[in-house]
């Protein structure tokens, strides 16, 4: 099925795969679709916004942060927002990052079945119901009212974003070793009740390498951006660059955005962004989602911020499978993940 004003087919996931997904993702159930020739796996609510996102008006001073989930997105949002906003720490501390940098397809995660369930849970609690309305408002509606410069977050691949994007505004793309991505995404989808993954990590990894994970195929997502990395409006970063040399990487982002700051200002910014400080920063957390029951109270949105932690989760067979899978997918490209 093709949506009006949207060039890609949207189809239901094949029944066998849908059964497997619904077995482990109890929150999403069978509400799964695949989009375009690469079969990007998304939640069916995406159909309502596909054309709106693809055709959204883009401003010349917009900055899009594009990542596969759990690749350092939130960290990058805070970096970019502060650099673009003249290091306005006061506003950053007093305005949630979710409002400063809208996640354009978040309403997809708030799929109808889950949203109806949440509204019943909060029946009679007007403030909570208003909060649910806010988080389920389509991202294109939210960003249309944002003042410039807009910092817009998305996990959609480049092909599903406005085709004029790179020729109009700047894009920061962040990639991360898929083994660390899988571990972090496993914890998130186990805590996010709209996904509610109930299997163990080995099961999760098995779905991940079969591209049966939301926003997958993982490597197609990365390769689309990698092929555009030489465009003057594209900055392609590896998460490992942030963990290994935060200061140098932040300065590169500043240069890309055309921003100049003193050495002292960069030192202050990097202290603010140091992961231990960042993790404790309430404005970048999602406590509001925990209060609404969208995320489990015990869940951690910002976890450890380290590279190479996957080794604590992979047995020998999984490690060998991962190496073969990565090598196979990178053999026709010069993209390589930084060693950690």
Short mmCIF file of N, CA, C and O in Angstrom, two decimals, residues 3-70:
data_model
loop_
_atom_site.label_atom_id
_atom_site.label_comp_id
_atom_site.label_asym_id
_atom_site.label_seq_id
_atom_site.Cartn_x
_atom_site.Cartn_y
_atom_site.Cartn_z
N UNK A 3 1.07 5.41 0.43
CA UNK A 3 0.37 6.56 0.97
C UNK A 3 0.39 7.71 -0.04
O UNK A 3 1.35 7.86 -0.80
N UNK A 4 -0.66 8.55 -0.06
CA UNK A 4 -0.62 9.73 -0.91
C UNK A 4 0.57 10.62 -0.53
O UNK A 4 0.87 10.80 0.64
N UNK A 5 1.27 11.13 -1.53
CA UNK A 5 2.41 12.04 -1.32
C UNK A 5 3.56 11.39 -0.56
O UNK A 5 4.32 12.06 0.12
N UNK A 6 3.65 10.07 -0.66
CA UNK A 6 4.73 9.33 -0.02
C UNK A 6 5.19 8.26 -0.99
O UNK A 6 4.38 7.46 -1.46
N UNK A 7 6.47 8.22 -1.35
CA UNK A 7 6.91 7.40 -2.49
C UNK A 7 7.16 5.92 -2.20
O UNK A 7 7.46 5.17 -3.13
N UNK A 8 7.04 5.49 -0.94
CA UNK A 8 7.40 4.12 -0.61
C UNK A 8 6.19 3.29 -0.20
O UNK A 8 5.26 3.79 0.43
N UNK A 9 6.25 2.02 -0.54
CA UNK A 9 5.20 1.10 -0.12
C UNK A 9 5.28 0.86 1.39
O UNK A 9 6.37 0.80 1.96
N UNK A 10 4.11 0.74 1.99
CA UNK A 10 4.01 0.37 3.40
C UNK A 10 3.19 -0.91 3.47
O UNK A 10 2.07 -0.95 2.99
N UNK A 11 3.78 -1.95 4.05
CA UNK A 11 3.07 -3.23 4.07
C UNK A 11 3.14 -3.85 5.47
O UNK A 11 4.04 -3.50 6.26
N UNK A 12 2.20 -4.73 5.75
CA UNK A 12 2.25 -5.45 7.01
C UNK A 12 3.45 -6.39 7.02
O UNK A 12 3.86 -6.91 5.97
N UNK A 13 4.01 -6.60 8.20
CA UNK A 13 5.08 -7.57 8.34
C UNK A 13 4.52 -8.96 8.04
O UNK A 13 3.37 -9.27 8.37
N UNK A 14 5.32 -9.80 7.41
CA UNK A 14 4.87 -11.15 7.08
C UNK A 14 4.40 -11.87 8.34
O UNK A 14 4.97 -11.71 9.42
N UNK A 15 3.38 -12.67 8.19
CA UNK A 15 2.68 -13.26 9.34
C UNK A 15 3.63 -14.00 10.28
O UNK A 15 3.53 -13.86 11.50
N UNK A 16 4.53 -14.77 9.72
CA UNK A 16 5.45 -15.54 10.58
C UNK A 16 6.30 -14.62 11.44
O UNK A 16 6.47 -14.83 12.65
N UNK A 17 6.85 -13.58 10.82
CA UNK A 17 7.67 -12.62 11.56
C UNK A 17 6.83 -11.82 12.55
O UNK A 17 7.27 -11.52 13.66
N UNK A 18 5.61 -11.50 12.15
CA UNK A 18 4.73 -10.74 13.04
C UNK A 18 4.37 -11.56 14.29
O UNK A 18 4.29 -11.02 15.40
N UNK A 19 4.17 -12.86 14.09
CA UNK A 19 3.88 -13.74 15.22
C UNK A 19 5.06 -13.76 16.19
O UNK A 19 4.88 -13.73 17.41
N UNK A 20 6.28 -13.80 15.62
CA UNK A 20 7.47 -13.84 16.47
C UNK A 20 7.62 -12.53 17.24
O UNK A 20 7.92 -12.52 18.44
N UNK A 21 7.39 -11.41 16.57
CA UNK A 21 7.48 -10.11 17.24
C UNK A 21 6.43 -9.99 18.34
O UNK A 21 6.74 -9.56 19.46
N UNK A 22 5.21 -10.38 18.04
CA UNK A 22 4.13 -10.22 19.02
C UNK A 22 4.30 -11.16 20.21
O UNK A 22 3.77 -10.91 21.30
N UNK A 23 5.09 -12.21 20.03
CA UNK A 23 5.35 -13.15 21.12
C UNK A 23 6.21 -12.50 22.20
O UNK A 23 6.07 -12.78 23.40
N UNK A 24 7.10 -11.60 21.78
CA UNK A 24 8.04 -11.00 22.73
C UNK A 24 7.76 -9.53 23.03
O UNK A 24 8.05 -9.06 24.12
N UNK A 25 7.20 -8.81 22.07
CA UNK A 25 6.86 -7.40 22.30
C UNK A 25 5.38 -7.31 22.65
O UNK A 25 4.54 -7.08 21.79
N UNK A 26 5.09 -7.48 23.92
CA UNK A 26 3.69 -7.56 24.34
C UNK A 26 2.98 -6.22 24.24
O UNK A 26 1.76 -6.16 24.08
N UNK A 27 3.73 -5.11 24.35
CA UNK A 27 3.11 -3.80 24.26
C UNK A 27 2.67 -3.46 22.85
O UNK A 27 1.59 -2.95 22.62
N UNK A 28 3.52 -3.77 21.88
CA UNK A 28 3.24 -3.46 20.48
C UNK A 28 2.28 -4.48 19.88
O UNK A 28 1.44 -4.15 19.05
N UNK A 29 2.42 -5.72 20.29
CA UNK A 29 1.58 -6.75 19.72
C UNK A 29 1.89 -6.97 18.25
O UNK A 29 3.05 -7.07 17.86
N UNK A 30 0.85 -7.01 17.43
CA UNK A 30 1.03 -7.26 15.99
C UNK A 30 0.97 -5.98 15.15
O UNK A 30 0.81 -6.05 13.93
N UNK A 31 1.14 -4.83 15.80
CA UNK A 31 1.00 -3.54 15.10
C UNK A 31 2.32 -3.17 14.41
O UNK A 31 2.94 -2.16 14.72
N UNK A 32 2.75 -4.02 13.46
CA UNK A 32 4.06 -3.85 12.85
C UNK A 32 3.96 -3.72 11.33
O UNK A 32 3.20 -4.44 10.69
N UNK A 33 4.74 -2.82 10.77
CA UNK A 33 4.77 -2.62 9.32
C UNK A 33 6.22 -2.55 8.85
O UNK A 33 7.14 -2.37 9.65
N UNK A 34 6.39 -2.73 7.55
CA UNK A 34 7.70 -2.53 6.92
C UNK A 34 7.54 -1.54 5.79
O UNK A 34 6.54 -1.56 5.07
N UNK A 35 8.56 -0.69 5.65
CA UNK A 35 8.44 0.46 4.76
C UNK A 35 9.56 0.46 3.72
O UNK A 35 10.74 0.31 4.07
N UNK A 36 9.16 0.63 2.45
CA UNK A 36 10.13 0.80 1.38
C UNK A 36 10.86 -0.47 1.00
O UNK A 36 10.66 -1.54 1.60
N UNK A 37 11.73 -0.38 0.02
CA UNK A 37 12.44 -1.57 -0.49
C UNK A 37 13.39 -2.19 0.54
O UNK A 37 13.69 -3.38 0.46
N UNK A 38 13.84 -1.42 1.50
CA UNK A 38 14.74 -1.95 2.53
C UNK A 38 13.97 -2.53 3.71
O UNK A 38 14.56 -3.05 4.65
N UNK A 39 12.66 -2.40 3.70
CA UNK A 39 11.78 -2.99 4.71
C UNK A 39 12.08 -2.50 6.13
O UNK A 39 12.25 -3.28 7.06
N UNK A 40 12.15 -1.19 6.28
CA UNK A 40 12.35 -0.64 7.63
C UNK A 40 11.17 -1.02 8.51
O UNK A 40 10.01 -0.79 8.15
N UNK A 41 11.47 -1.62 9.66
CA UNK A 41 10.44 -2.11 10.57
C UNK A 41 10.00 -0.98 11.50
O UNK A 41 10.81 -0.42 12.25
N UNK A 42 8.71 -0.65 11.44
CA UNK A 42 8.17 0.43 12.25
C UNK A 42 6.83 0.01 12.84
O UNK A 42 6.24 -0.99 12.43
N UNK A 43 6.36 0.78 13.79
CA UNK A 43 5.04 0.53 14.38
C UNK A 43 3.98 1.12 13.45
O UNK A 43 4.18 2.17 12.85
N UNK A 44 2.84 0.44 13.35
CA UNK A 44 1.85 0.78 12.32
C UNK A 44 1.37 2.23 12.38
O UNK A 44 0.95 2.79 11.36
N UNK A 45 1.45 2.87 13.55
CA UNK A 45 1.03 4.27 13.65
C UNK A 45 1.86 5.19 12.76
O UNK A 45 1.45 6.31 12.45
N UNK A 46 3.01 4.72 12.34
CA UNK A 46 3.85 5.52 11.43
C UNK A 46 3.10 5.87 10.15
O UNK A 46 3.33 6.93 9.55
N UNK A 47 2.17 5.00 9.75
CA UNK A 47 1.40 5.26 8.53
C UNK A 47 0.71 6.62 8.57
O UNK A 47 0.57 7.28 7.55
N UNK A 48 0.27 7.00 9.76
CA UNK A 48 -0.46 8.27 9.90
C UNK A 48 0.44 9.49 9.70
O UNK A 48 -0.05 10.58 9.41
N UNK A 49 1.75 9.30 9.88
CA UNK A 49 2.67 10.43 9.81
C UNK A 49 3.69 10.34 8.69
O UNK A 49 4.46 11.27 8.47
N UNK A 50 3.71 9.22 7.98
CA UNK A 50 4.75 9.00 6.95
C UNK A 50 4.83 10.16 5.96
O UNK A 50 5.90 10.74 5.74
N UNK A 51 3.70 10.51 5.36
CA UNK A 51 3.69 11.58 4.35
C UNK A 51 3.96 12.94 4.99
O UNK A 51 4.63 13.79 4.40
N UNK A 52 3.44 13.15 6.20
CA UNK A 52 3.64 14.44 6.87
C UNK A 52 5.11 14.68 7.19
O UNK A 52 5.62 15.81 7.05
N UNK A 53 5.81 13.62 7.62
CA UNK A 53 7.24 13.76 7.91
C UNK A 53 8.02 13.94 6.61
O UNK A 53 8.88 14.83 6.49
N UNK A 54 7.71 13.13 5.63
CA UNK A 54 8.44 13.17 4.35
C UNK A 54 8.30 14.53 3.67
O UNK A 54 9.23 15.01 3.01
N UNK A 55 7.14 15.16 3.83
CA UNK A 55 6.86 16.42 3.15
C UNK A 55 6.89 17.64 4.07
O UNK A 55 6.48 18.72 3.68
N UNK A 56 7.41 17.47 5.30
CA UNK A 56 7.39 18.58 6.24
C UNK A 56 8.25 19.74 5.74
O UNK A 56 9.32 19.53 5.15
N UNK A 57 7.81 20.98 5.95
CA UNK A 57 8.62 22.14 5.57
C UNK A 57 9.89 22.19 6.44
O UNK A 57 9.81 22.10 7.66
N UNK A 58 11.02 22.30 5.79
CA UNK A 58 12.30 22.35 6.49
C UNK A 58 12.85 23.77 6.40
O UNK A 58 12.80 24.40 5.35
N UNK A 59 13.36 24.26 7.54
CA UNK A 59 13.93 25.61 7.58
C UNK A 59 15.44 25.55 7.43
O UNK A 59 16.08 24.57 7.84
N UNK A 60 16.02 26.60 6.88
CA UNK A 60 17.46 26.60 6.60
C UNK A 60 18.31 26.52 7.86
O UNK A 60 19.45 26.05 7.82
N UNK A 61 17.75 26.95 9.01
CA UNK A 61 18.53 26.90 10.25
C UNK A 61 18.13 25.72 11.14
O UNK A 61 18.53 25.64 12.31
N UNK A 62 17.35 24.78 10.61
CA UNK A 62 17.06 23.55 11.34
C UNK A 62 18.34 22.73 11.50
O UNK A 62 19.24 22.78 10.65
N UNK A 63 18.39 21.96 12.57
CA UNK A 63 19.45 20.97 12.75
C UNK A 63 18.78 19.65 13.09
O UNK A 63 18.09 19.55 14.12
N UNK A 64 18.92 18.67 12.23
CA UNK A 64 18.36 17.34 12.47
C UNK A 64 19.42 16.44 13.10
O UNK A 64 20.57 16.41 12.64
N UNK A 65 19.03 15.74 14.16
CA UNK A 65 19.90 14.73 14.76
C UNK A 65 19.29 13.38 14.40
O UNK A 65 18.18 13.05 14.82
N UNK A 66 20.01 12.63 13.59
CA UNK A 66 19.50 11.37 13.04
C UNK A 66 20.36 10.22 13.56
O UNK A 66 21.59 10.25 13.44
N UNK A 67 19.72 9.23 14.15
CA UNK A 67 20.45 8.08 14.69
C UNK A 67 19.57 6.83 14.61
O UNK A 67 18.34 6.93 14.62
N UNK A 68 20.21 5.68 14.57
CA UNK A 68 19.52 4.46 14.95
C UNK A 68 19.37 4.54 16.47
O UNK A 68 20.25 5.08 17.15
N UNK A 69 18.27 4.03 17.04
CA UNK A 69 18.08 4.16 18.49
C UNK A 69 19.27 3.68 19.31
O UNK A 69 19.96 2.74 18.94
N UNK A 70 19.48 4.35 20.43
CA UNK A 70 20.48 4.00 21.43
C UNK A 70 21.91 4.15 20.91
O UNK A 70 22.80 3.37 21.24
#
